[in-house]
Coordinates of C-alpha atoms and ligand atoms in Angstrom, one line a residue:
Chain A
X1 CA -58.9 -65.5 -72.5
X2 CA -58.7 -64.7 -75.9
X3 CA -61.3 -60.8 -76.0
X4 CA -61.4 -58.0 -77.6
X5 CA -63.4 -54.9 -77.1
X6 CA -64.8 -52.6 -80.6
X7 CA -66.0 -49.5 -80.9
X8 CA -68.7 -49.5 -84.0
X9 CA -69.6 -46.2 -85.4
X10 CA -69.7 -44.5 -81.4
X11 CA -71.4 -41.2 -81.6
X12 CA -72.0 -39.5 -78.5
X13 CA -75.2 -36.9 -77.8
X14 CA -75.6 -34.4 -74.8
X15 CA -78.4 -32.1 -74.4
X16 CA -77.3 -29.3 -74.7
X17 CA -78.2 -25.5 -73.6
X18 CA -77.5 -22.6 -76.2
X19 CA -76.3 -24.7 -79.2
X20 CA -78.5 -24.3 -82.2
X21 CA -80.1 -28.3 -82.3
X22 CA -79.8 -28.6 -78.3
X23 CA -77.4 -30.9 -78.4
X24 CA -73.8 -31.8 -78.3
X25 CA -72.0 -34.4 -80.6
X26 CA -69.0 -35.3 -77.4
X27 CA -68.4 -38.8 -79.7
X28 CA -68.8 -38.7 -83.7
X29 CA -69.4 -42.1 -85.3
X30 CA -66.1 -43.6 -83.9
X31 CA -65.2 -46.8 -84.2
X32 CA -61.4 -49.0 -83.4
X33 CA -61.3 -52.5 -82.0
X34 CA -58.6 -52.9 -79.5
X35 CA -57.2 -56.8 -78.8
X36 CA -56.2 -59.3 -75.9
X37 CA -53.4 -60.2 -77.8
X38 CA -50.9 -59.6 -78.6
X39 CA -50.8 -56.6 -76.2
X40 CA -50.7 -53.1 -76.5
X41 CA -51.0 -49.5 -76.2
X42 CA -53.2 -47.2 -77.7
X43 CA -53.2 -43.6 -77.6
X44 CA -55.4 -42.0 -78.1
X45 CA -54.9 -38.4 -78.3
X46 CA -57.1 -34.6 -79.1
X47 CA -57.1 -31.7 -77.0
X48 CA -59.3 -30.8 -74.4
X49 CA -63.0 -31.5 -75.3
X50 CA -62.5 -33.5 -78.3
X51 CA -64.5 -36.6 -76.8
X52 CA -62.0 -38.3 -75.2
X53 CA -63.8 -39.4 -71.3
X54 CA -66.5 -39.6 -73.5
X55 CA -65.1 -42.1 -75.0
X56 CA -63.1 -44.3 -72.0
X57 CA -67.3 -43.5 -70.4
X58 CA -68.3 -45.4 -73.2
X59 CA -65.7 -47.9 -72.9
X60 CA -66.4 -49.2 -69.6
X61 CA -70.0 -49.3 -70.0
X62 CA -70.6 -46.0 -67.5
X63 CA -72.9 -44.4 -70.6
X64 CA -74.7 -45.6 -72.8
X65 CA -73.7 -44.2 -76.5
X66 CA -76.6 -42.9 -78.2
X67 CA -75.6 -45.1 -81.8
X68 CA -73.6 -47.2 -82.3
X69 CA -72.2 -50.0 -79.8
X70 CA -69.5 -51.1 -77.6
X71 CA -68.3 -54.7 -77.9
X72 CA -66.7 -57.1 -75.8
X73 CA -66.7 -60.8 -77.4
X74 CA -68.2 -59.8 -80.0
X75 CA -71.1 -58.6 -78.1
X76 CA -73.5 -55.2 -77.1
X77 CA -71.6 -54.5 -74.0
X78 CA -75.5 -53.7 -72.4
X79 CA -76.7 -56.6 -73.3
X80 CA -74.6 -58.8 -71.7
X81 CA -75.8 -61.9 -70.0
X82 CA -75.0 -62.2 -66.8
X83 CA -71.8 -64.4 -66.6
X84 CA -70.6 -62.3 -69.7
X85 CA -71.2 -59.2 -67.7
X86 CA -69.1 -60.7 -65.2
X87 CA -66.4 -61.5 -67.9
X88 CA -66.8 -58.1 -69.4
X89 CA -66.3 -56.5 -65.6
X90 CA -63.6 -57.7 -64.5
X91 CA -61.5 -57.7 -68.4
X92 CA -62.0 -54.3 -68.4
X93 CA -60.7 -51.9 -66.3
X94 CA -60.5 -48.1 -65.5
X95 CA -57.7 -45.7 -64.5
X96 CA -59.3 -42.5 -64.1
X97 CA -57.1 -39.1 -64.3
X98 CA -57.7 -37.6 -61.6
X99 CA -56.3 -39.6 -58.0
X100 CA -57.5 -37.5 -55.7
X101 CA -61.4 -38.6 -56.5
X102 CA -61.4 -41.6 -57.2
X103 CA -61.4 -42.3 -53.6
X104 CA -64.4 -42.2 -51.1
X105 CA -62.9 -39.6 -48.1
X106 CA -65.4 -42.1 -45.7
X107 CA -62.7 -44.1 -45.7
X108 CA -59.5 -45.4 -45.9
X109 CA -57.2 -46.4 -49.5
X110 CA -57.5 -50.4 -48.4
X111 CA -61.1 -50.2 -49.5
X112 CA -60.9 -50.3 -53.0
X113 CA -58.2 -53.2 -52.9
X114 CA -61.0 -55.1 -50.8
X115 CA -63.6 -54.6 -52.9
X116 CA -62.1 -56.2 -55.5
X117 CA -61.1 -58.7 -53.8
X118 CA -64.4 -59.4 -52.6
X119 CA -66.6 -58.7 -55.6
X120 CA -64.5 -60.5 -58.2
X121 CA -63.7 -63.7 -55.7
X122 CA -60.4 -63.2 -55.7
X123 CA -59.7 -65.0 -52.4
X124 CA -61.1 -67.1 -50.1
X125 CA -60.0 -66.5 -47.0
X126 CA -59.3 -62.7 -45.6
X127 CA -55.1 -63.9 -45.2
X128 CA -55.3 -65.0 -48.6
X129 CA -56.7 -61.8 -49.8
X130 CA -54.5 -59.4 -47.8
X131 CA -51.1 -61.9 -49.1
X132 CA -52.8 -60.4 -53.1
X133 CA -52.9 -56.4 -51.8
X134 CA -49.6 -56.8 -50.4
X135 CA -48.2 -58.2 -53.5
X136 CA -50.2 -55.9 -55.4
X137 CA -49.0 -53.4 -54.0
X138 CA -45.5 -54.0 -54.4
X139 CA -45.5 -55.0 -57.7
X140 CA -46.3 -51.0 -57.9
X141 CA -44.0 -50.2 -56.3
X142 CA -45.4 -48.9 -52.8
X143 CA -44.9 -50.3 -49.5
X144 CA -48.3 -51.9 -48.4
X145 CA -47.3 -50.2 -44.2
X146 CA -47.1 -47.3 -46.1
X147 CA -50.5 -46.9 -47.4
X148 CA -52.2 -49.7 -46.0
X149 CA -54.9 -47.8 -43.9
X150 CA -54.7 -44.4 -44.0
X151 CA -57.3 -42.4 -45.4
X152 CA -56.7 -40.8 -49.3
X153 CA -55.7 -37.4 -48.4
X154 CA -53.3 -38.7 -46.1
X155 CA -51.4 -39.9 -49.7
X156 CA -49.6 -38.8 -52.1
X157 CA -51.0 -38.1 -55.9
X158 CA -48.5 -40.7 -56.9
X159 CA -49.4 -43.4 -54.6
X160 CA -53.4 -42.6 -55.0
X161 CA -52.4 -43.5 -57.9
X162 CA -50.6 -46.4 -57.6
X163 CA -53.5 -47.7 -55.2
X164 CA -55.2 -47.6 -58.6
X165 CA -52.6 -49.4 -60.6
X166 CA -52.2 -52.3 -57.7
X167 CA -55.9 -52.6 -58.2
X168 CA -55.8 -52.9 -62.0
X169 CA -52.9 -55.8 -61.3
X170 CA -55.1 -57.8 -58.9
X171 CA -57.8 -58.4 -61.1
X172 CA -55.5 -59.0 -63.8
X173 CA -57.8 -57.2 -67.0
X174 CA -56.9 -57.4 -70.8
X175 CA -58.0 -54.2 -71.4
X176 CA -56.7 -51.6 -69.0
X177 CA -58.9 -47.7 -70.0
X178 CA -56.0 -45.3 -68.7
X179 CA -58.5 -41.6 -68.6
X180 CA -55.0 -39.0 -68.6
X181 CA -54.2 -41.6 -65.5
X182 CA -51.0 -38.9 -65.1
X183 CA -52.2 -35.9 -66.1
X184 CA -51.9 -34.8 -62.9
X185 CA -48.7 -36.2 -61.4
X186 CA -45.3 -34.7 -62.1
X187 CA -43.1 -35.7 -64.5
X188 CA -40.5 -37.9 -62.0
X189 CA -44.4 -39.9 -60.4
X190 CA -45.7 -39.7 -64.3
X191 CA -42.7 -41.7 -65.7
X192 CA -42.7 -44.3 -62.9
X193 CA -45.7 -45.3 -63.4
X194 CA -46.0 -44.7 -67.2
X195 CA -43.1 -47.2 -66.7
X196 CA -45.6 -50.0 -64.8
X197 CA -48.0 -49.8 -67.1
X198 CA -45.8 -50.6 -69.9
X199 CA -44.1 -53.7 -67.3
X200 CA -48.3 -54.6 -67.7
X201 CA -48.3 -54.7 -71.3
X202 CA -45.1 -56.8 -71.0
X203 CA -45.0 -59.2 -67.5
X204 CA -49.0 -59.3 -67.9
X205 CA -50.0 -59.7 -71.1
X206 CA -52.4 -56.0 -70.1
X207 CA -53.7 -53.6 -73.5
X208 CA -53.9 -50.5 -72.8
X209 CA -56.1 -47.7 -73.9
X210 CA -54.1 -44.7 -73.2
X211 CA -56.2 -40.8 -73.2
X212 CA -54.0 -38.2 -73.2
X213 CA -53.6 -34.7 -74.5
X214 CA -49.6 -35.0 -74.1
X215 CA -48.2 -36.1 -77.6
X216 CA -44.9 -36.2 -75.3
X217 CA -45.9 -39.7 -72.8
X218 CA -47.5 -41.1 -76.5
X219 CA -44.1 -40.7 -77.6
X220 CA -42.8 -42.7 -74.4
X221 CA -45.2 -45.7 -74.5
X222 CA -45.1 -46.1 -78.0
X223 CA -47.6 -48.4 -79.7
X224 CA -50.5 -47.3 -81.6
X225 CA -52.1 -43.9 -81.7
X226 CA -55.6 -42.8 -82.2
X227 CA -55.9 -38.5 -82.7
X228 CA -59.4 -37.5 -82.5
X229 CA -60.6 -33.8 -83.0
X230 CA -64.1 -32.6 -82.5
X231 CA -65.3 -36.2 -81.1
X232 CA -64.1 -38.1 -84.1
X233 CA -60.7 -39.9 -85.2
X234 CA -59.1 -38.1 -87.8
X235 CA -55.5 -40.4 -87.8
X236 CA -54.4 -43.6 -86.3
X237 CA -50.8 -45.5 -87.2
X238 CA -48.3 -46.5 -84.8
X239 CA -46.8 -43.8 -83.2
X240 CA -43.2 -43.4 -85.2
X241 CA -45.3 -43.1 -88.2
X242 CA -47.8 -40.4 -86.6
X243 CA -45.4 -38.9 -85.1
X244 CA -42.8 -38.3 -88.0
X245 CA -45.5 -37.9 -91.3
X246 CA -48.5 -37.0 -89.4
X247 CA -51.2 -36.8 -92.7
X248 CA -53.9 -35.3 -91.4
X249 CA -53.8 -31.5 -90.8
X250 CA -55.1 -31.2 -87.6
X251 CA -51.7 -33.6 -86.4
X252 CA -49.5 -31.3 -87.8
X253 CA -51.5 -28.6 -85.5
X254 CA -50.7 -30.5 -82.5
X255 CA -47.5 -31.4 -82.8
X256 CA -46.7 -27.8 -83.9
X257 CA -48.3 -26.6 -80.5
X258 CA -45.2 -29.3 -78.5
X259 CA -42.8 -26.4 -77.1
X260 CA -39.4 -27.4 -79.1
X261 CA -36.3 -27.6 -76.1
X262 CA -34.5 -24.4 -77.2
X263 CA -30.7 -25.6 -77.3
X264 CA -29.1 -21.9 -76.4
X265 CA -31.0 -21.7 -73.2
X266 CA -29.9 -23.3 -70.4
X267 CA -32.1 -23.7 -66.7
X268 CA -29.9 -21.9 -64.2
X269 CA -30.9 -25.0 -62.2
X270 CA -30.3 -28.4 -63.1
X271 CA -32.8 -30.6 -61.4
X272 CA -30.3 -34.2 -60.0
X273 CA -32.2 -36.7 -60.9
X274 CA -30.9 -39.0 -58.5
X275 CA -32.1 -36.2 -55.6
X276 CA -35.6 -37.0 -57.8
X277 CA -35.2 -40.5 -56.8
X278 CA -35.3 -40.1 -53.0
X279 CA -39.0 -37.9 -53.9
X280 CA -40.6 -41.3 -53.3
X281 CA -43.7 -42.5 -51.0
X282 CA -42.0 -40.5 -48.1
X283 CA -41.0 -37.3 -49.1
X284 CA -44.2 -36.8 -51.1
X285 CA -47.1 -38.4 -48.2
X286 CA -46.0 -35.7 -46.1
X287 CA -46.4 -33.1 -49.0
X288 CA -49.8 -34.2 -49.6
X289 CA -52.0 -30.8 -49.8
X290 CA -54.3 -31.5 -46.0
X291 CA -57.8 -32.1 -47.0
X292 CA -61.0 -31.3 -46.0
X293 CA -62.8 -34.9 -44.2
X294 CA -66.0 -35.4 -46.1
X295 CA -67.6 -35.3 -42.6
Chain B
X1 CA -70.2 -50.1 -41.3
X2 CA -72.1 -48.7 -37.6
X3 CA -68.1 -48.7 -36.3
X4 CA -67.0 -46.8 -39.1
X5 CA -70.2 -44.4 -39.1
X6 CA -69.5 -44.1 -35.2
X7 CA -65.9 -43.5 -35.4
X8 CA -66.9 -40.5 -38.1
X9 CA -68.8 -39.1 -36.0
X10 CA -67.1 -38.7 -33.0
X11 CA -64.7 -37.0 -35.6
X12 CA -67.1 -34.6 -36.7
X13 CA -67.7 -34.3 -33.3
X14 CA -64.1 -33.9 -31.6
X15 CA -63.6 -30.7 -35.2
X16 CA -66.3 -28.5 -33.9
X17 CA -66.5 -27.1 -30.3
X18 CA -70.0 -25.9 -31.1
X19 CA -71.3 -29.5 -32.7
X20 CA -70.3 -31.4 -28.6
X21 CA -72.2 -28.2 -26.6
X22 CA -75.2 -29.0 -29.0
X23 CA -75.4 -32.2 -29.0
X24 CA -74.5 -31.6 -24.9
X25 CA -77.4 -29.3 -23.8
X26 CA -79.8 -31.9 -26.3
X27 CA -78.5 -34.8 -24.5
X28 CA -79.5 -32.9 -20.9
X29 CA -82.7 -32.3 -22.4
X30 CA -83.0 -35.5 -23.5
X31 CA -82.4 -37.2 -20.1
X32 CA -84.4 -34.7 -18.3
X33 CA -87.4 -35.3 -20.7
X34 CA -86.7 -40.0 -19.6
X35 CA -86.7 -38.4 -16.5
X36 CA -89.9 -36.7 -16.3
X37 CA -92.4 -40.0 -14.2
X38 CA -89.2 -40.3 -11.8
X39 CA -88.8 -36.3 -11.5
X40 CA -92.9 -36.8 -11.2
X41 CA -93.4 -39.5 -9.1
X42 CA -90.5 -37.2 -6.2
X43 CA -92.7 -34.7 -6.8
X44 CA -95.9 -36.1 -5.8
X45 CA -94.7 -38.5 -3.7
X46 CA -97.5 -41.5 -4.9
X47 CA -100.0 -38.8 -5.5
X48 CA -100.0 -37.6 -9.7
X49 CA -98.7 -34.1 -9.4
X50 CA -100.7 -32.5 -12.7
X51 CA -103.7 -33.9 -12.1
X52 CA -106.4 -31.4 -12.1
X53 CA -106.5 -29.6 -8.2
X54 CA -104.0 -31.8 -6.8
X55 CA -103.0 -29.0 -4.4
X56 CA -104.2 -25.8 -3.8
X57 CA -103.7 -22.9 -7.2
X58 CA -102.0 -20.7 -8.1
X59 CA -99.3 -21.6 -5.3
X60 CA -95.9 -19.4 -5.6
X61 CA -93.2 -20.8 -5.7
X62 CA -91.7 -22.6 -2.8
X63 CA -90.2 -25.2 -0.8
X64 CA -92.5 -27.8 -1.9
X65 CA -93.4 -26.4 -4.8
X66 CA -90.1 -25.4 -6.6
X67 CA -92.3 -23.1 -9.3
X68 CA -95.5 -23.2 -7.7
X69 CA -98.6 -24.2 -9.4
X70 CA -101.0 -23.7 -11.3
X71 CA -104.9 -22.1 -12.0
X72 CA -106.0 -25.9 -11.2
X73 CA -103.3 -26.7 -8.6
X74 CA -101.5 -28.7 -10.2
X75 CA -97.2 -28.1 -9.5
X76 CA -95.8 -26.4 -12.2
X77 CA -92.2 -28.0 -12.6
X78 CA -93.9 -31.6 -13.1
X79 CA -95.7 -29.5 -15.8
X80 CA -93.2 -28.2 -17.3
X81 CA -90.7 -31.6 -17.4
X82 CA -93.4 -33.6 -18.9
X83 CA -94.2 -31.2 -21.6
X84 CA -90.4 -30.7 -22.6
X85 CA -90.7 -34.3 -22.3
X86 CA -93.6 -34.1 -24.8
X87 CA -91.8 -31.2 -26.9
X88 CA -89.3 -33.0 -27.5
X89 CA -91.8 -36.5 -28.8
X90 CA -92.6 -34.8 -31.5
X91 CA -89.7 -33.3 -32.9
X92 CA -88.6 -36.4 -32.6
X93 CA -91.4 -37.8 -34.3
X94 CA -91.2 -34.9 -36.6
X95 CA -87.5 -34.9 -37.3
X96 CA -87.8 -38.6 -38.0
X97 CA -90.4 -38.5 -41.3
X98 CA -88.7 -35.7 -42.7
X99 CA -85.5 -36.6 -42.7
X100 CA -86.4 -40.1 -43.9
X101 CA -89.1 -38.6 -46.0
X102 CA -86.6 -36.2 -47.3
X103 CA -83.8 -38.8 -47.8
X104 CA -85.9 -41.0 -50.3
X105 CA -87.6 -38.6 -52.0
X106 CA -84.2 -36.7 -52.1
X107 CA -82.3 -39.8 -53.5
X108 CA -84.6 -41.3 -56.2
X109 CA -84.7 -38.4 -57.8
X110 CA -81.6 -37.4 -57.1
X111 CA -79.6 -40.6 -58.2
X112 CA -82.5 -42.0 -60.9
X113 CA -82.6 -38.2 -62.3
X114 CA -84.6 -37.8 -65.7
X115 CA -88.1 -37.7 -65.3
X116 CA -88.1 -39.0 -62.2
X117 CA -87.0 -36.4 -61.0
X118 CA -88.3 -33.9 -63.3
X119 CA -91.8 -35.1 -61.8
X120 CA -90.6 -35.5 -58.1
X121 CA -88.4 -32.1 -58.1
X122 CA -92.2 -30.6 -59.3
X123 CA -94.1 -31.4 -56.8
X124 CA -91.9 -31.6 -53.5
X125 CA -90.8 -27.2 -55.3
X126 CA -94.7 -26.8 -54.9
X127 CA -95.2 -27.9 -50.8
X128 CA -92.3 -25.6 -50.8
X129 CA -94.0 -22.5 -52.1
X130 CA -97.4 -23.7 -50.0
X131 CA -97.5 -21.1 -46.5
X132 CA -97.4 -23.7 -43.9
X133 CA -98.2 -21.3 -41.0
X134 CA -101.8 -20.7 -42.6
X135 CA -102.4 -24.6 -43.7
X136 CA -101.9 -25.6 -40.6
X137 CA -104.4 -23.3 -39.2
X138 CA -106.6 -24.5 -41.0
X139 CA -105.4 -28.2 -40.2
X140 CA -105.8 -27.5 -36.5
X141 CA -109.7 -26.2 -36.4
X142 CA -109.6 -30.3 -36.8
X143 CA -107.6 -31.4 -35.3
X144 CA -109.3 -31.3 -31.5
X145 CA -108.2 -34.1 -29.3
X146 CA -105.3 -35.8 -31.6
X147 CA -102.4 -37.9 -30.2
X148 CA -98.8 -36.4 -30.0
X149 CA -97.9 -39.2 -33.1
X150 CA -100.5 -37.5 -34.8
X151 CA -99.6 -34.5 -34.6
X152 CA -96.0 -35.2 -35.6
X153 CA -97.5 -36.3 -38.8
X154 CA -99.4 -33.6 -38.8
X155 CA -96.5 -31.1 -39.1
X156 CA -94.3 -33.4 -40.6
X157 CA -96.1 -33.2 -44.1
X158 CA -94.6 -29.3 -44.1
X159 CA -91.3 -30.3 -43.3
X160 CA -89.9 -32.7 -45.2
X161 CA -89.8 -30.8 -48.9
X162 CA -86.6 -28.6 -46.9
X163 CA -84.8 -31.8 -46.3
X164 CA -85.4 -33.3 -49.8
X165 CA -83.9 -30.3 -51.3
X166 CA -81.0 -29.9 -49.5
X167 CA -80.2 -33.6 -49.8
X168 CA -81.0 -33.7 -53.4
X169 CA -79.2 -30.9 -54.8
X170 CA -76.0 -33.4 -52.3
X171 CA -77.1 -36.4 -54.3
X172 CA -76.6 -34.6 -57.9
X173 CA -73.4 -33.6 -56.3
X174 CA -71.8 -36.5 -55.9
X175 CA -73.6 -39.5 -57.7
X176 CA -70.8 -38.1 -60.2
X177 CA -67.8 -39.1 -58.6
X178 CA -65.0 -40.5 -59.6
X179 CA -65.5 -43.0 -57.2
X180 CA -69.1 -44.0 -57.7
X181 CA -67.8 -44.8 -61.6
X182 CA -65.5 -46.8 -59.4
X183 CA -67.9 -48.6 -58.0
X184 CA -70.0 -49.5 -60.4
X185 CA -66.7 -50.9 -62.6
X186 CA -66.5 -53.2 -59.4
X187 CA -70.2 -54.6 -59.8
X188 CA -71.8 -52.2 -56.7
X189 CA -75.1 -51.6 -57.4
X190 CA -77.3 -48.7 -57.2
X191 CA -78.8 -49.6 -54.1
X192 CA -75.3 -50.6 -52.5
X193 CA -73.7 -46.8 -54.0
X194 CA -76.8 -45.3 -52.6
X195 CA -76.0 -47.0 -49.5
X196 CA -72.1 -47.4 -48.9
X197 CA -70.3 -44.9 -51.4
X198 CA -72.8 -41.4 -51.1
X199 CA -74.6 -42.4 -47.4
X200 CA -72.1 -41.7 -46.3
X201 CA -70.9 -38.1 -47.5
X202 CA -74.6 -37.7 -46.7
X203 CA -74.7 -37.7 -42.6
X204 CA -73.8 -34.3 -42.2
X205 CA -76.6 -33.0 -44.7
X206 CA -79.2 -36.0 -43.2
X207 CA -77.9 -34.6 -39.5
X208 CA -79.3 -31.0 -40.4
X209 CA -82.0 -32.1 -42.5
X210 CA -83.4 -33.2 -39.1
X211 CA -81.8 -31.1 -36.0
X212 CA -83.9 -28.3 -38.7
X213 CA -87.3 -30.4 -39.0
X214 CA -87.2 -31.1 -35.5
X215 CA -86.5 -27.3 -34.5
X216 CA -89.5 -26.2 -37.1
X217 CA -91.7 -28.8 -36.2
X218 CA -91.7 -28.3 -31.8
X219 CA -92.3 -24.1 -33.1
X220 CA -93.9 -24.6 -35.7
X221 CA -96.5 -26.4 -32.9
X222 CA -95.9 -24.2 -30.3
X223 CA -96.0 -21.1 -32.7
X224 CA -100.4 -22.3 -33.1
X225 CA -99.7 -22.8 -29.7
X226 CA -99.5 -19.2 -28.8
X227 CA -102.8 -17.8 -30.5
X228 CA -104.6 -20.0 -29.6
X229 CA -104.8 -22.7 -32.3
X230 CA -103.3 -25.6 -30.9
X231 CA -104.4 -29.1 -31.3
X232 CA -106.0 -30.3 -28.0
X233 CA -105.0 -32.4 -25.8
X234 CA -101.5 -32.7 -26.4
X235 CA -99.4 -30.6 -23.6
X236 CA -96.1 -29.2 -24.5
X237 CA -94.6 -26.1 -23.8
X238 CA -96.0 -23.6 -26.3
X239 CA -99.3 -24.7 -24.1
X240 CA -98.3 -24.4 -21.5
X241 CA -96.6 -20.6 -22.6
X242 CA -100.6 -20.1 -23.9
X243 CA -102.4 -21.0 -20.7
X244 CA -99.5 -18.5 -18.6
X245 CA -100.5 -15.8 -21.1
X246 CA -104.4 -16.5 -21.0
X247 CA -104.9 -17.0 -17.1
X248 CA -102.3 -13.3 -16.6
X249 CA -100.5 -15.7 -14.6
X250 CA -98.0 -13.5 -14.1
X251 CA -99.9 -10.7 -12.6
X252 CA -101.0 -13.4 -10.5
X253 CA -96.8 -14.0 -9.3
X254 CA -96.8 -17.6 -11.1
X255 CA -94.4 -16.1 -13.3
X256 CA -92.0 -19.4 -12.8
X257 CA -95.0 -20.8 -15.6
X258 CA -94.1 -18.3 -18.0
X259 CA -90.3 -18.1 -18.3
X260 CA -89.3 -21.7 -17.2
X261 CA -90.5 -23.2 -20.7
X262 CA -89.6 -20.1 -23.5
X263 CA -86.2 -20.8 -21.2
X264 CA -86.5 -24.5 -22.4
X265 CA -87.8 -23.9 -25.8
X266 CA -84.9 -21.4 -26.1
X267 CA -82.3 -23.3 -25.1
X268 CA -83.5 -26.4 -26.9
X269 CA -83.4 -23.9 -30.0
X270 CA -79.9 -22.4 -29.5
X271 CA -78.7 -26.4 -29.0
X272 CA -80.4 -27.7 -32.1
X273 CA -79.2 -24.8 -34.3
X274 CA -75.3 -25.3 -32.6
X275 CA -75.8 -28.8 -33.7
X276 CA -77.5 -27.1 -36.8
X277 CA -74.0 -24.5 -37.4
X278 CA -71.3 -27.6 -36.5
X279 CA -72.7 -29.7 -39.1
X280 CA -72.2 -26.9 -41.4
X281 CA -68.7 -25.9 -39.9
X282 CA -67.5 -29.4 -40.8
X283 CA -68.8 -30.1 -44.0
X284 CA -67.9 -27.1 -45.5
X285 CA -64.7 -26.2 -44.3
X286 CA -64.6 -22.5 -45.5
X287 CA -65.9 -21.7 -42.8
X288 CA -63.9 -23.8 -40.6
X289 CA -61.7 -21.6 -38.2
X290 CA -59.2 -24.0 -38.1
X291 CA -58.4 -26.9 -40.6
X292 CA -59.2 -30.3 -38.7
X293 CA -57.0 -33.5 -38.2
Ligands
LIG301 N1 -72.6 -35.7 -69.3 C1 -72.5 -34.4 -69.9 N2 -73.7 -33.8 -70.5 C2 -72.9 -32.7 -71.6 N3 -72.7 -32.7 -72.3 C3 -71.2 -33.2 -71.5 C4 -70.9 -34.0 -70.8 N4 -69.8 -34.8 -71.1 C5 -69.0 -34.6 -72.0 N5 -69.5 -33.7 -72.2 C6 -69.5 -33.0 -73.1 O1 -69.0 -33.7 -74.2 C7 -67.7 -33.0 -75.1 C8 -66.4 -33.5 -74.8 O2 -66.6 -33.9 -73.2 P1 -65.4 -35.1 -72.8 O3 -65.1 -34.9 -71.4 O4 -65.1 -36.4 -73.3 O5 -63.8 -34.7 -73.8 P2 -62.2 -34.5 -72.9 O6 -61.6 -35.0 -74.5 O7 -61.9 -35.9 -72.6 O8 -61.3 -33.2 -72.5 P3 -61.0 -33.4 -71.3 O9 -59.4 -33.5 -72.0 O10 -60.5 -32.1 -70.8 O11 -60.7 -33.6 -70.3 C9 -67.0 -31.6 -74.3 O12 -67.8 -30.7 -75.4 C10 -68.3 -32.2 -72.9 O13 -68.7 -30.5 -72.0
LIG302 MG1 -61.5 -35.4 -70.1

């Protein structure tokens, strides 16, 4: 299916107290288009409060913009008929920032995967569903037996975030809306995660809107980038161009604020890469912070 | 789903000794209440031990009447057991009504937000600040010879806003959780989100809502009765205490008529509060002595 996702003049205002006119404009006249083919990675970069998450919520249909529209296949996502809505829901899927809060603490983690199987009718029998779930977990380099049947607080952040990727893998959407998916992961797990996203693009033809405040991940992913500040997109282009010849002063500022490595200073204790490799599922699993079961 | 809830409840109970204690005491009281007809039969041996003039009046506690008899010659033990059942029933009726109404109002207000929330919250707020006790006194003037169920309903009118208020604030905080968003992009409808994502996490709060309104109802009624304003036709623990006071039972050596109902009410109070505190301990980990699981 060839589809496209387009934001046309999206504006989002929120009522706020203590502001001059009683509201703040979180997103201001934002327009851009994401194409399903060829699959691309488009990063949206900006500092905290610039309106990135709000855009993600608009695109996901979780928040209706005050003005402008979000179009899926040329139609406003808030005016889709039943069949179109189903297609849109399946085709546009999120990965959120906080791998802790994304799971309902009341249920085992399997539930989000089974929900996907059932709601989107991915399999007709339980066995087929389970097979699908296990395949997808393996695709994101998780061992099914290590994660299935566990509660969220028994898994590491990296594991949980990869379960969300497994969910995406099962659904095979054309578009992944990833809102700071790696900001709460450590460096090694982060690279792991980004590699999976790149795999998804290559192997399954998924287009990702990658939201971040971290330019190094943008650099790693490549593709296109849009720079947002105060709700407005001020610069867009290929990562190489924007990184090397920024045209907007804000982009320059952002680039300058990356800490530059100082070759004269060296880490006193060096971390071996193969040491980190072992920090996979099990070690991280045990190191999770104990969280209170809600009930 | 029900199995899951049951398992969660068991997990919660294992995590809190107070909660377990409270539930055990409550369970024993409920059992006694359930068996009250049998107990009455055993005492009466064929005749009704709480009939007027069933026995001689003002008998002191002894082998045939463990707690003696009252001013009308009724067996106090049988009366107290029956009254306990009545008190518990009133608590249960008022608790269920207040909790159900409170939960519904809280969910509609909290989940839908906007003007609906404004209207409902204002209404709840008004009911909350109305001085309940004087109103109940006024109401009871019209409520001579009401049924047990009517008493429960009357009291729950004033009890549900408390449940609604606590639960609404929880709904407000839960509905913006990312897992609710995830459910929405998984095509879950509002009602499904409320029942499967929010409600299970609110069970402890609902438990607290139930326990507090039951407690409030039982003791609200006792309060009315002690000052002689109880609705007639319903004999609960408070009614027995009132008649013990008004007949001067204590001076006649019929102390069990006063002491036993007071003791039972104290026990009930302690049990319901232990349930409350225990639940609070579990859902608010900062209050917990040791981390669970
Ligand atoms: N539901 C809401 N109600 C009121 N204001 C909101 C709401 N959601 C977001 N805002 C405001 O909109 C602005 C943009 O928020 P947004 O979450 O989109 O920023 P962000 O770029 O994602 O920031 P961060 O990097 O910290 O996640 C902020 O000023 C925020 O306070
Ligand atoms: Mg954000």
